[in-house]
Structures are given as structure tokens and as C-alpha cells.
XYZ file of C-alpha atoms in Angstrom:
625
model
C 18.751 -58.332 -20.792
C 17.526 -57.827 -17.064
C 14.189 -56.548 -18.372
C 12.094 -59.691 -18.264
C 9.874 -58.391 -15.755
C 8.784 -54.955 -14.193
C 7.818 -55.982 -10.625
C 10.701 -54.052 -9.207
C 10.119 -51.060 -11.479
C 6.535 -50.841 -10.688
C 7.157 -50.830 -6.886
C 10.224 -48.328 -6.946
C 8.397 -46.052 -9.313
C 5.118 -45.749 -7.089
C 7.595 -45.344 -3.882
C 9.447 -42.499 -5.550
C 6.475 -40.892 -6.750
C 4.759 -40.953 -3.339
C 7.989 -39.842 -1.870
C 8.158 -36.768 -4.149
C 4.470 -36.106 -3.610
C 4.990 -36.247 0.256
C 8.104 -33.752 -0.084
C 6.078 -31.499 -2.247
C 2.960 -31.614 0.076
C 5.283 -30.642 2.870
C 6.870 -27.692 0.813
C 3.454 -26.478 -0.437
C 2.208 -26.633 3.181
C 4.730 -24.085 3.994
C 3.515 -21.793 1.365
C 0.394 -21.126 3.195
C 2.293 -20.466 6.499
C 1.434 -16.665 6.206
C -2.317 -17.116 6.102
C -2.137 -19.509 8.986
C -0.194 -17.014 10.886
C -2.692 -14.085 10.354
C -5.509 -16.267 11.392
C -3.653 -17.376 14.404
C -3.679 -13.793 15.585
C -7.494 -13.845 16.093
C -8.639 -14.203 19.807
C -10.425 -17.460 20.295
C -12.741 -16.483 23.258
C -14.227 -13.107 24.504
C -15.417 -12.036 27.902
C -18.707 -10.132 27.362
C -20.749 -8.233 29.782
C -24.550 -9.276 29.858
C -26.992 -8.262 32.575
C -24.129 -7.090 34.729
C -22.351 -10.395 34.479
C -19.166 -11.333 32.784
C -19.410 -14.346 30.468
C -16.755 -16.104 28.592
C -17.827 -17.382 25.136
C -16.475 -18.337 21.954
C -15.552 -15.592 19.549
C -17.941 -16.671 17.083
C -20.920 -15.878 19.452
C -20.158 -12.264 19.865
C -22.763 -9.942 18.323
C -22.725 -6.468 17.094
C -23.663 -4.250 20.162
C -22.197 -6.639 22.763
C -19.853 -5.128 25.418
C -16.669 -7.002 25.697
C -14.221 -6.625 28.663
C -10.595 -6.569 27.673
C -8.085 -7.035 30.502
C -4.314 -6.080 30.174
C -2.314 -8.509 28.090
C -5.493 -9.867 26.323
C -6.186 -9.692 22.561
C -9.174 -7.454 21.572
C -11.417 -10.090 20.039
C -13.577 -7.618 17.931
C -13.482 -4.290 16.241
C -15.286 -1.762 18.257
C -15.384 1.371 20.122
C -14.263 1.897 23.563
C -17.200 2.872 25.973
C -15.235 2.520 29.224
C -11.671 2.579 30.450
C -8.120 3.950 29.357
C -5.321 2.099 28.142
C -2.473 1.591 25.506
C -2.993 -0.885 22.703
C -0.252 -2.482 20.636
C -1.441 -2.149 17.058
C 1.728 -3.272 15.244
C -0.029 -6.113 13.556
C -1.990 -3.421 11.659
C 0.075 -0.457 11.505
C 3.440 -1.736 11.983
C 4.340 0.852 14.444
C 5.892 -0.760 17.682
C 4.769 1.923 20.103
C 1.466 1.329 21.756
C -1.230 3.754 21.115
C -3.461 5.458 23.883
C -7.188 4.548 23.831
C -9.961 5.955 25.771
C -13.684 6.374 25.601
C -14.815 7.002 21.927
C -11.735 5.652 20.441
C -11.858 2.777 17.790
C -10.018 -0.512 18.439
C -9.357 -3.278 16.058
C -9.592 -6.979 16.694
C -6.334 -9.121 17.211
C -4.602 -6.089 18.444
C -3.254 -6.342 22.077
C -4.478 -4.338 25.095
C -1.147 -3.442 27.117
C -1.956 -1.973 30.685
C -5.645 -0.929 31.475
C -8.932 -2.484 31.484
C -11.296 -1.536 28.586
C -14.837 -2.098 27.815
C -15.377 -2.306 24.060
C -18.746 -2.162 22.266
C -18.542 -4.483 19.081
C -19.103 -2.786 15.959
C -17.774 -5.279 13.661
C -17.661 -9.248 14.393
C -16.825 -12.365 12.497
C -16.222 -11.880 8.662
C -16.535 -8.085 8.901
C -13.613 -7.272 11.279
C -10.342 -5.869 9.682
C -8.395 -9.180 10.365
C -11.163 -11.212 8.594
C -11.076 -8.957 5.493
C -7.367 -9.182 5.355
C -7.511 -12.835 5.470
C -10.495 -13.115 2.817
C -8.421 -10.728 0.595
C -5.237 -12.864 0.885
C -7.121 -16.139 0.252
C -8.907 -14.692 -2.792
C -5.864 -13.481 -4.416
C -3.971 -16.646 -3.780
C -6.781 -18.612 -5.682
C -6.824 -15.955 -8.488
C -4.991 -17.366 -11.756
C -2.971 -14.575 -13.431
C -2.697 -14.693 -17.064
C 0.796 -16.346 -16.928
C -0.932 -19.278 -15.023
C -3.492 -19.633 -17.752
C -0.667 -19.727 -20.301
C 1.082 -22.572 -18.244
C -2.159 -24.321 -18.128
C -2.673 -24.229 -21.925
C 1.055 -25.368 -22.388
C 0.256 -28.337 -20.072
C -2.904 -29.220 -21.875
C -0.920 -29.540 -25.092
C 2.115 -30.971 -23.557
C 0.198 -34.177 -22.353
C -0.696 -35.530 -25.926
C 2.503 -34.486 -27.285
C 4.375 -36.577 -24.623
C 2.120 -39.440 -25.258
C 2.810 -39.421 -28.984
C 6.699 -39.190 -28.172
C 6.269 -42.077 -25.844
C 4.589 -44.258 -28.509
C 7.115 -43.080 -31.108
C 9.883 -44.183 -28.772
C 8.438 -47.531 -28.315
C 8.129 -47.918 -32.095
C 11.642 -46.743 -32.839
C 13.270 -49.277 -30.524
C 11.015 -52.208 -30.882
C 10.288 -52.029 -34.746
C 12.622 -49.646 -36.322
C 15.762 -50.682 -34.523
C 14.715 -54.197 -33.781
C 15.762 -54.107 -30.021
C 13.931 -56.111 -27.401
C 10.360 -55.100 -26.555
C 11.083 -55.000 -22.878
C 13.796 -52.579 -23.568
C 11.513 -50.478 -25.820
C 8.857 -50.602 -23.447
C 11.218 -49.330 -20.472
C 12.160 -46.349 -22.655
C 8.560 -45.672 -23.374
C 7.576 -45.727 -19.777
C 10.475 -43.578 -18.827
C 9.389 -40.914 -21.306
C 5.905 -40.981 -19.891
C 7.006 -40.602 -16.239
C 9.980 -38.089 -16.856
C 7.579 -35.599 -18.920
C 5.001 -35.200 -16.352
C 4.293 -31.355 -16.406
C 3.946 -31.121 -12.575
C 6.900 -28.591 -12.193
C 5.247 -26.501 -14.908
C 1.875 -26.276 -13.074
C 3.414 -25.614 -9.630
C 5.692 -22.699 -10.679
C 3.006 -20.045 -10.643
C 0.613 -20.964 -7.830
C 3.441 -21.666 -5.263
C 5.201 -18.469 -5.788
C 1.978 -16.407 -5.799
C 0.742 -18.066 -2.461
C 4.142 -17.189 -0.802
C 4.494 -13.700 -2.384
C 0.851 -12.593 -1.435
C 1.073 -14.263 1.993
C 4.384 -12.579 2.862
C 2.929 -9.227 1.709
C 0.099 -9.500 3.966
C 2.395 -10.306 6.989
C 3.803 -6.834 6.236
C 0.649 -4.933 5.593
C 1.078 -5.030 1.893
C -2.358 -6.631 0.489
C -2.020 -7.762 -3.146
C -5.599 -8.294 -4.154
C -5.021 -10.167 -7.457
C -2.456 -12.574 -9.041
C -2.704 -10.605 -12.268
C -1.623 -7.574 -10.452
C 1.628 -9.278 -9.480
C 2.193 -10.062 -13.084
C 2.113 -6.311 -14.054
C 4.166 -4.856 -11.134
C 7.638 -5.629 -12.634
C 6.731 -3.704 -15.878
C 5.994 -0.424 -14.067
C 7.984 2.503 -15.311
C 5.863 5.349 -14.155
C 4.230 6.088 -10.723
C 1.721 8.846 -9.880
C 1.370 9.900 -6.315
C -1.588 11.973 -5.293
C -0.523 14.680 -2.773
C -3.075 15.232 -0.196
C -3.150 12.327 2.383
C -0.650 10.401 0.265
C 2.504 12.321 0.300
C 1.202 14.669 3.030
C -0.287 13.519 6.445
C -3.668 14.726 5.233
C -4.034 17.072 8.090
C -3.770 20.701 6.669
C -3.313 23.407 9.057
C -4.035 27.267 8.517
C -0.780 29.304 8.753
C -1.550 32.608 7.231
C -4.394 35.025 7.010
C -3.554 37.859 4.921
C -6.431 40.248 4.810
C -6.903 43.416 2.738
C -6.333 46.831 4.491
C -9.071 47.710 6.939
C -10.143 43.998 7.420
C -9.405 42.262 10.529
C -7.858 38.583 10.266
C -10.043 37.376 13.034
C -13.129 38.721 11.424
C -12.309 37.034 8.252
C -11.586 33.878 9.970
C -14.911 33.753 11.815
C -16.908 34.300 8.545
C -14.962 31.729 6.625
C -15.539 29.043 9.374
C -19.370 29.736 9.083
C -19.216 28.722 5.521
C -16.821 26.038 5.585
C -18.611 24.245 8.613
C -20.899 23.002 6.009
C -18.188 21.282 3.896
C -16.418 18.048 4.410
C -13.358 19.027 2.297
C -10.078 18.700 4.148
C -9.277 22.326 3.808
C -12.630 23.325 5.146
C -12.011 21.149 8.158
C -8.726 22.724 8.742
C -10.007 26.339 8.664
C -13.083 25.299 10.972
C -10.658 23.548 13.509
C -8.337 26.498 13.522
C -11.238 29.000 14.367
C -12.540 26.646 17.145
C -8.901 26.368 18.364
C -8.857 30.203 18.722
C -12.013 30.118 20.824
C -14.161 31.795 18.258
C -18.066 31.525 18.300
C -18.851 30.533 14.681
C -22.203 31.826 13.226
C -24.776 30.077 11.123
C -24.620 30.025 7.391
C -27.378 29.680 4.904
C -27.747 28.840 1.186
C -24.750 26.935 0.976
C -23.469 25.754 -2.342
C -20.507 23.664 -3.244
C -18.809 24.061 -6.524
C -16.518 20.964 -7.326
C -13.045 22.186 -8.157
C -13.818 25.836 -7.228
C -14.845 26.317 -3.800
C -17.974 27.188 -1.963
C -20.610 29.954 -1.568
C -22.946 30.710 1.584
C -24.608 33.670 3.109
C -23.354 34.705 6.475
C -24.853 37.572 8.581
C -26.441 38.968 5.410
C -23.378 38.806 3.288
C -22.809 36.512 0.407
C -19.504 34.959 0.937
C -17.260 33.170 -1.716
C -14.463 30.828 -0.362
C -12.174 29.151 -2.829
C -9.460 29.474 -5.502
C -8.662 32.187 -7.860
C -10.780 30.624 -10.740
C -13.961 30.994 -8.426
C -13.163 34.785 -7.830
C -12.524 35.289 -11.563
C -15.843 33.505 -12.574
C -17.715 35.690 -10.144
C -15.990 38.917 -11.267
C -14.248 39.477 -8.102
C -10.907 41.483 -8.487
C -8.431 40.070 -5.827
C -5.863 42.854 -6.497
C -2.827 42.734 -4.239
C -4.005 39.436 -2.766
C -2.748 37.653 -5.865
C 0.726 38.670 -5.033
C 0.190 37.417 -1.405
C -1.084 34.154 -2.957
C 1.859 33.771 -5.076
C 4.347 34.201 -2.245
C 2.562 31.643 -0.248
C 2.402 29.338 -3.206
C 6.189 29.467 -3.596
C 6.334 28.254 -0.066
C 4.310 25.047 -0.985
C 1.126 26.469 0.712
C -2.426 25.988 -0.680
C -4.246 29.313 -1.055
C -7.846 30.094 -0.452
C -9.473 33.351 -1.555
C -12.238 35.021 0.265
C -14.670 37.561 -0.892
C -17.902 39.298 0.490
C -20.554 40.774 -1.640
C -18.258 40.916 -4.580
C -15.358 42.369 -2.703
C -12.027 40.591 -1.885
C -11.537 40.083 1.954
C -8.292 37.934 2.449
C -6.358 34.988 1.315
C -5.591 32.036 3.615
C -2.299 30.053 3.571
C -2.860 26.403 4.331
C 0.066 23.936 4.826
C -0.034 20.188 4.993
C 3.211 18.503 6.513
C 4.977 15.968 4.344
C 4.847 12.383 5.701
C 8.273 11.124 7.019
C 8.589 8.613 4.492
C 7.740 10.541 1.392
C 11.286 11.491 0.514
C 12.694 8.074 1.165
C 9.985 6.349 -0.797
C 10.526 8.721 -3.937
C 14.336 8.376 -3.748
C 13.895 4.691 -3.675
C 11.664 4.486 -6.669
C 13.929 6.624 -8.721
C 16.888 4.342 -7.921
C 14.523 1.490 -9.171
C 14.457 3.409 -12.524
C 10.813 4.413 -12.177
C 9.752 7.825 -13.191
C 7.917 9.513 -10.216
C 4.886 12.218 -10.776
C 2.900 14.106 -8.294
C -0.822 14.945 -9.145
C -2.722 17.641 -7.207
C -5.463 20.266 -7.578
C -2.997 22.858 -6.117
C -1.791 25.901 -8.034
C 1.298 25.200 -10.268
C 3.654 26.917 -7.870
C 2.407 25.199 -4.667
C 2.743 21.808 -6.406
C 6.208 22.697 -7.644
C 7.359 23.930 -4.371
C 6.074 20.750 -2.604
C 7.496 18.494 -5.485
C 10.932 20.138 -5.110
C 10.938 19.414 -1.308
C 10.442 15.763 -1.907
C 12.498 15.455 -4.996
C 9.993 14.900 -7.486
C 10.611 16.501 -10.985
C 7.294 15.844 -12.707
C 4.250 17.806 -11.808
C 0.646 17.640 -12.849
C -0.904 20.742 -11.071
C -4.483 22.289 -11.040
C -5.999 18.889 -12.040
C -9.656 18.570 -10.805
C -10.642 15.260 -9.078
C -12.600 14.033 -12.190
C -9.524 14.817 -14.444
C -7.117 12.447 -12.597
C -8.063 9.425 -14.525
C -7.579 11.217 -17.899
C -4.327 12.266 -16.818
C -3.390 8.766 -16.074
C -4.840 7.657 -19.482
C -2.644 10.266 -21.149
C 0.550 8.697 -19.621
C -0.605 5.261 -20.759
C -1.266 6.637 -24.249
C 2.402 7.543 -24.399
C 3.375 3.808 -23.746
C 3.995 4.021 -20.108
C 2.967 1.281 -17.575
C 1.461 3.382 -14.896
C 0.988 2.699 -11.099
C -1.222 5.259 -9.211
C -0.845 5.828 -5.455
C -3.973 7.437 -3.646
C -6.334 7.182 -0.695
C -8.730 4.788 -2.503
C -11.936 7.052 -2.227
C -11.325 10.362 -3.789
C -8.818 8.785 -6.220
C -10.946 5.846 -7.184
C -11.321 6.633 -10.830
C -7.633 7.287 -11.289
C -6.759 4.049 -9.421
C -9.131 2.100 -11.491
C -7.632 3.564 -14.726
C -3.901 3.048 -13.680
C -2.238 -0.353 -14.813
C -1.798 -0.930 -11.051
C -3.743 0.951 -8.239
C -2.197 1.318 -4.927
C -4.717 2.377 -2.388
C -3.738 3.583 1.248
C -6.042 1.572 3.582
C -5.096 3.675 6.472
C -5.047 0.916 9.089
C -8.592 0.114 9.877
C -10.124 0.568 6.294
C -8.658 -2.407 4.221
C -11.974 -2.959 2.160
C -10.877 -0.443 -0.482
C -12.828 -1.395 -3.444
C -10.499 0.035 -6.158
C -6.930 -0.661 -6.207
C -4.766 -3.709 -6.969
C -2.716 -3.379 -3.933
C -3.941 -1.956 -0.478
C -1.289 -0.643 1.997
C -2.423 -1.149 5.504
C 0.261 0.884 7.039
C 0.458 4.651 6.386
C 4.004 4.324 5.089
C 5.022 5.112 1.541
C 8.047 2.741 1.920
C 5.521 -0.041 1.436
C 4.877 1.205 -2.134
C 8.492 0.384 -2.738
C 8.228 -3.032 -0.913
C 5.301 -3.897 -2.904
C 7.074 -3.367 -6.054
C 10.054 -5.173 -4.986
C 7.909 -8.042 -3.639
C 5.976 -8.171 -6.984
C 9.067 -8.234 -9.019
C 10.678 -11.058 -6.834
C 7.532 -13.177 -6.930
C 7.611 -12.921 -10.755
C 11.262 -13.824 -10.828
C 10.676 -16.914 -8.986
C 7.660 -18.017 -11.338
C 9.939 -17.352 -14.406
C 12.657 -19.336 -12.579
C 10.127 -22.275 -12.089
C 9.261 -22.131 -15.891
C 12.734 -22.015 -16.908
C 13.676 -25.019 -14.529
C 10.725 -26.971 -15.835
C 11.700 -26.198 -19.376
C 15.429 -27.212 -18.852
C 14.464 -30.359 -17.129
C 12.245 -31.739 -19.773
C 14.744 -30.758 -22.477
C 17.514 -32.685 -20.763
C 15.525 -35.475 -19.286
C 13.284 -36.440 -22.343
C 16.056 -37.288 -24.700
C 17.854 -39.277 -21.762
C 14.551 -41.215 -20.832
C 14.155 -41.908 -24.778
C 17.445 -43.761 -24.855
C 19.606 -41.370 -26.640
C 22.623 -42.333 -24.751
C 22.051 -46.015 -24.776
C 23.719 -46.842 -28.210
C 27.048 -44.996 -27.502
C 27.362 -45.289 -23.678
C 24.798 -47.999 -22.577
C 23.114 -45.469 -20.232
C 19.497 -46.210 -19.494
C 17.261 -44.097 -17.351
C 14.906 -46.521 -15.756
C 11.365 -45.701 -15.128
C 11.750 -45.611 -11.411
C 14.603 -43.150 -11.553
C 12.763 -40.940 -14.067
C 9.971 -40.774 -11.676
C 12.384 -39.760 -8.944
C 13.736 -37.074 -11.156
C 10.173 -35.776 -11.790
C 9.355 -35.675 -8.209
C 12.612 -33.917 -7.288
C 12.040 -31.388 -10.195
C 8.609 -30.444 -8.597
C 10.129 -30.256 -5.084
C 12.860 -27.924 -6.268
C 10.328 -25.596 -8.085
C 8.246 -25.321 -4.605
C 11.509 -24.968 -2.601
C 12.504 -22.145 -4.844
C 9.264 -20.238 -4.450
C 9.671 -20.730 -0.632
C 12.875 -18.527 -0.713
C 10.405 -15.686 -0.943
C 9.873 -16.112 2.727
C 13.254 -14.371 3.192
C 11.864 -11.268 1.827
C 12.209 -8.192 4.069
C 10.537 -4.790 3.446
C 12.276 -1.918 2.109
C 13.900 0.301 4.740
C 14.841 4.054 4.848
C 18.015 4.675 3.023
C 21.302 4.527 4.980
C 24.599 5.577 3.916
C 26.457 8.968 2.956
C 23.651 9.999 0.421
C 20.717 9.177 2.881
C 18.556 11.666 4.702
C 19.887 12.493 8.119
C 18.280 10.220 10.887
C 20.706 10.734 13.847
C 19.652 12.963 16.674
C 22.421 15.104 15.796
C 21.204 15.694 12.286
C 17.520 16.067 13.464
C 18.445 18.582 15.870
C 19.485 21.033 12.966
C 15.950 21.127 11.700
C 13.783 23.854 13.318
C 10.076 24.397 13.140
C 8.728 27.664 11.865
C 6.349 28.782 14.697
C 3.930 30.415 12.341
C 3.577 28.073 9.288
C 5.127 24.963 11.009
C 7.302 24.405 8.015
C 10.853 22.832 8.453
C 13.611 25.133 8.528
C 17.434 24.069 8.271
C 19.294 26.112 10.900
C 22.526 25.867 9.133
C 21.183 27.829 6.065
C 18.475 29.885 7.670
C 18.792 33.670 6.960
C 15.587 34.627 9.130
C 15.361 34.301 12.734
C 14.391 36.057 15.960
C 15.602 35.778 19.565
C 12.843 35.989 22.344
C 13.366 35.187 25.915
C 16.408 33.116 25.331
C 15.120 31.120 22.608
C 15.994 31.406 18.841
C 12.860 31.128 16.448
C 13.668 30.370 12.760
C 11.409 31.313 9.781
C 10.896 30.142 6.319
C 9.837 33.425 4.808
C 9.788 37.155 5.767
C 5.953 37.287 6.352
C 6.310 34.574 8.845
C 8.979 36.654 10.778
C 6.802 39.894 10.434
C 3.803 38.141 12.198
C 6.037 36.753 14.941
C 7.616 39.971 15.656
C 4.251 41.509 16.110
C 3.226 39.351 18.899
C 6.052 36.985 20.036
C 4.416 36.148 23.282
C 1.575 34.486 21.341
C 4.091 31.847 20.187
C 6.292 31.590 23.267
C 6.686 27.937 24.522
C 6.278 26.406 21.084
C 8.598 23.575 20.130
C 11.425 25.261 18.169
C 13.137 22.078 17.054
C 12.313 18.620 15.851
């Protein structure tokens, strides 16, 4: 029969399995390429200045407080603060921005970024495992070793599969040797082939290899996926909620309007408001104080400062009790705002946040504050909607303001006047309606909402990647990375499912062949060594398929006839309102003034009125993007 001995079978079986394992190891080694490339970014040595001497030491020996000398072309070895010198630093490995950033005394720098043209002395503030790069590497390593639910299911199947295959192998031997009366060597060959062919290796490799590649690839592009379980949820997202301030907008609000009651000077209002807000850390407060300081005002001291979450603040300035906040604060303190309510409504219709001011129970003014949209907001929203995802904006702003901002971005669904503590309950409400919700926020103020969402996407703002809340941390300040993260997660899960499908098809096709199903009719026998080769190639194919994720490229801004204009010709048709800094399309603008050979465009009549009163004040400002 040709099966009197199994010496050649044993030798070939071991050879083919070892060959398969070698190919598999090579392929699996490539799955960790991303993490190795991240680690390679780190400088290996540093030049520290101690006792006036420059000493080159291994990076591991640098301590917090050491002053490190960084010459042009060198990698900055640690996270720190510039204490001497001026240069430009390539931070593309963190921010993704190709243009170098100017750095001087007092500025922060990140380890592994590249000093371009000047000599810097940097005091180390974070070293070793505390640096931004080390945090990124650790986050990726933790995520790659975290088992998602789908992997646990695969492990459970594999645990059941093994005894089932043993049973099939024994049954195959008994069928051929006892029931069909065939030679025992033939029966043993079929039995061994079943054992070898049915190894659940491909099933076990499908998930971890795809996750390693997917998470590593994300890290290379500043998309830090913190858990494998998060990857599994991403393809099911049907709703995404964006916080407004600092997420859809740049997070640097600017005072654009001071509309005071009759008989009250705007400058006096600003001086008093700045005194109150100097005690607050709210972004709007910082904008007011910055604007007052920019005007060269001397800000008086405030006392008895009280902050009321979701309403505003109160303090005493120069003997007067001032309230600064929203209309609810005024209403709860029986302040009749009168005509200021109409002014506020007009500001809100232009997407501006309004702040009311009263003194001793009498209204003084309403401020208009605008925060410029990020360049990528419109592109990201449009891309998400094309993916079939419903987009919401959530904000504490008044409804009119929120609707105006949402309309400018293209968002149809608005949650306005939501206090910070209520954001999580709004997310929960969407979930109760059957939606799988992703929340995008800054990771600090939005922590409860990020935790409540099925997927929390936190903006790490470049140097802060240690955001506790959030399943995904975006290192770069680019909302297109939200789109990229969802695309990458979906592709990774597709590769996992393809691996499972291949493992299933392989076993369904090979087990009957290994058991001798085709032998009676066609004389076809799958010898054990070739069953081993098929098993090995099955595992290699699953790993190789996962490696195709390395071809993933992040989402880019739309191109084509429906895309936002990006050429210089198109951009040149967008003017800047000199009063409120809002964008104005020159082709459709109805309000403008000519002054000293320049045309200034306005978004609203009150902006034009303010300009026409003192045009010299705004002369020299940029009028076009």
C-alpha cells in the first residue's frame, strides 16, 4: 500500500510545520513594525550641562531638572522647557504639521522632535517613561495585548475545537480500520491528517495580528486606540456627538462686540468685566481678560468672587456688585436686561456667544464672543455623513448661537444650553434610543460624556496624550483623524472577520479531505505532511492578510466638484470681518466699506456701524484669507 512506514511522513511533517512557523514568525514580526518605528524615534544620548561642562550621557541617565544642550539637526532627547536660545523645531512626529514651529525661552518642547536651525538649552521636565513618546509607546503596547471580546470568543471556540477534532480523528481511524476493514496504516494516515489539518492556529491568529497592525498603524498617524475592545465597537457607530469649544472650534474665543446700554461707555464695561473674570479659568473669561489687556487697560482688583457653574460669576469691583454670565444668571437675580436681549439675539444669530453684565442689579452691557472654527471641521462632518453617521453638536451656548454655528459647519442636529454635568445624560438618551454613540471632546471637561459614550474620542492636543477618559486619543488637532480612526477601526475588524472566515472555510474544506472522503471514488489521499503544509500556509495567509492594513492612509480633505474650495483663487474670495473676525464670502456680501484704497467686508450691520465710526482703528488689518 505504500504505508508500511511513516519515517518520511514524520520528517516531512516536521519540516513543513517548521517552515510554516518560520514564515508565520516573519510575518508576525512585521506586525510590530509600527511600535519599533515609534521606539526608534527616541534619541539614544543627550548632552547635559553640569557645572558648566557639556557631558554626553545615555538618555536613561538624564534626570528631571537637568539642562540639555540641543544643537541644530539633533533630536530633542527629553520633554522640557526652553531656558536659553531660539530655534525652529520639527514637531511633525507629534502634530503631523510639516512646518517647523518657532521655539524660544519659556516654550515647551517634546522629546524625539528635531531641532532645525538654532542652539537650544532645555530644562528636562519629563524623562524616561513619563515623556510623551514613552506614553504613546506604552499605550500602543497595552492596547495590542488587550483581548477584545471577539478574541475571547475565538479562544473559547478553539478550546472546544480541540477535543472535537480529537474525537473526529479517533472516529476516522475506527471508521477506516474497523467499519470499512481497510489497512490500519491507511486508517492511521487519515487519522493523523485530520489531527494536523485541524490545528486551530489560523483561528487564534486572526484577531491579535490584525489588532497589532491596526493599532500600530494608528499610532504612526497620531491616532491612539487604547483598547482592542474599542476597535470592535467602532464599525457599529451610527451617531457621533461633537463638543463645540476646543473641538469643532480652535478653543481661543475672541471678544468681538461690546454693546452697552445708553449712557455707559464700552471701555468702562470692559475694565470692570475683566476685573471679575481675572479670577476665572473659563475660556470666555480668559478671552475677556486678554482683550482688555490688549487694549492696554489697567484692570482693578475684585473681591468676594463666586463662580456659579453653568450660569456665570459674581464679584465686587470698586464697591459695585457685578454679575457676569448668561441670561439665566440675570433672570435668577431679577435683573431686567431690556433691549440687551434683542442685541444678544442678533449676536447669537451670527454664531456668537453672549455674556451679560450687570452692576448693583442694573444691566450694563452684553458682550459678543466668537470662536473660529477649525479648518477641518466642515471636511470631517461631511466625510462622517457620507459614511452614514449622524452628526450632533453639543454645547452650553444658547440655541440660536448653536444653530448658527452648526449651520456653518453643516450639522443638522443640535443640543444647546447643555450644562457640563448634563452632557453625559444627553449621550445616555441617544443610547436609550438604540444608537451606538461616539463622543468627541477635549478629555477633561467632557470626561463624563466620553466615559458614557460607546466610544470616547479625546483630543490630546499634541503634548497631552495621557488622557484618562476616552477609548481613542487623537494626538494631532485635526478632526479628519476622527474619520481616519473610524475607517481604521472598521478595516481592522474587516481583517479579523476575513481571518475567521478563512479559518472556517479552510477547516470545512480540508477536514473531509483529510478524513479520506475522496479516497473511495477518486483515490485521493491527503498525506499528513501535506496536511501540515496546508495548515501552516493557512496561518501565514491570515497573518499576511492582516499585514495589508499597513497600506492604510489617513483620510484627507475632500477633493472634487463638491469639495470645499482649497485653491488660492477660491480662498481669495473669503474676506475677514475686521470687527468680529468672521469669514465673509465677497461674492455674496452686501455690507462693505471702502477706506484708504481697501474694501472691508462685514457679516452684519452692527459690525459695519462700529467700523464706520472709527475706521482708522482697523486700518492695516488683513482683509482677506
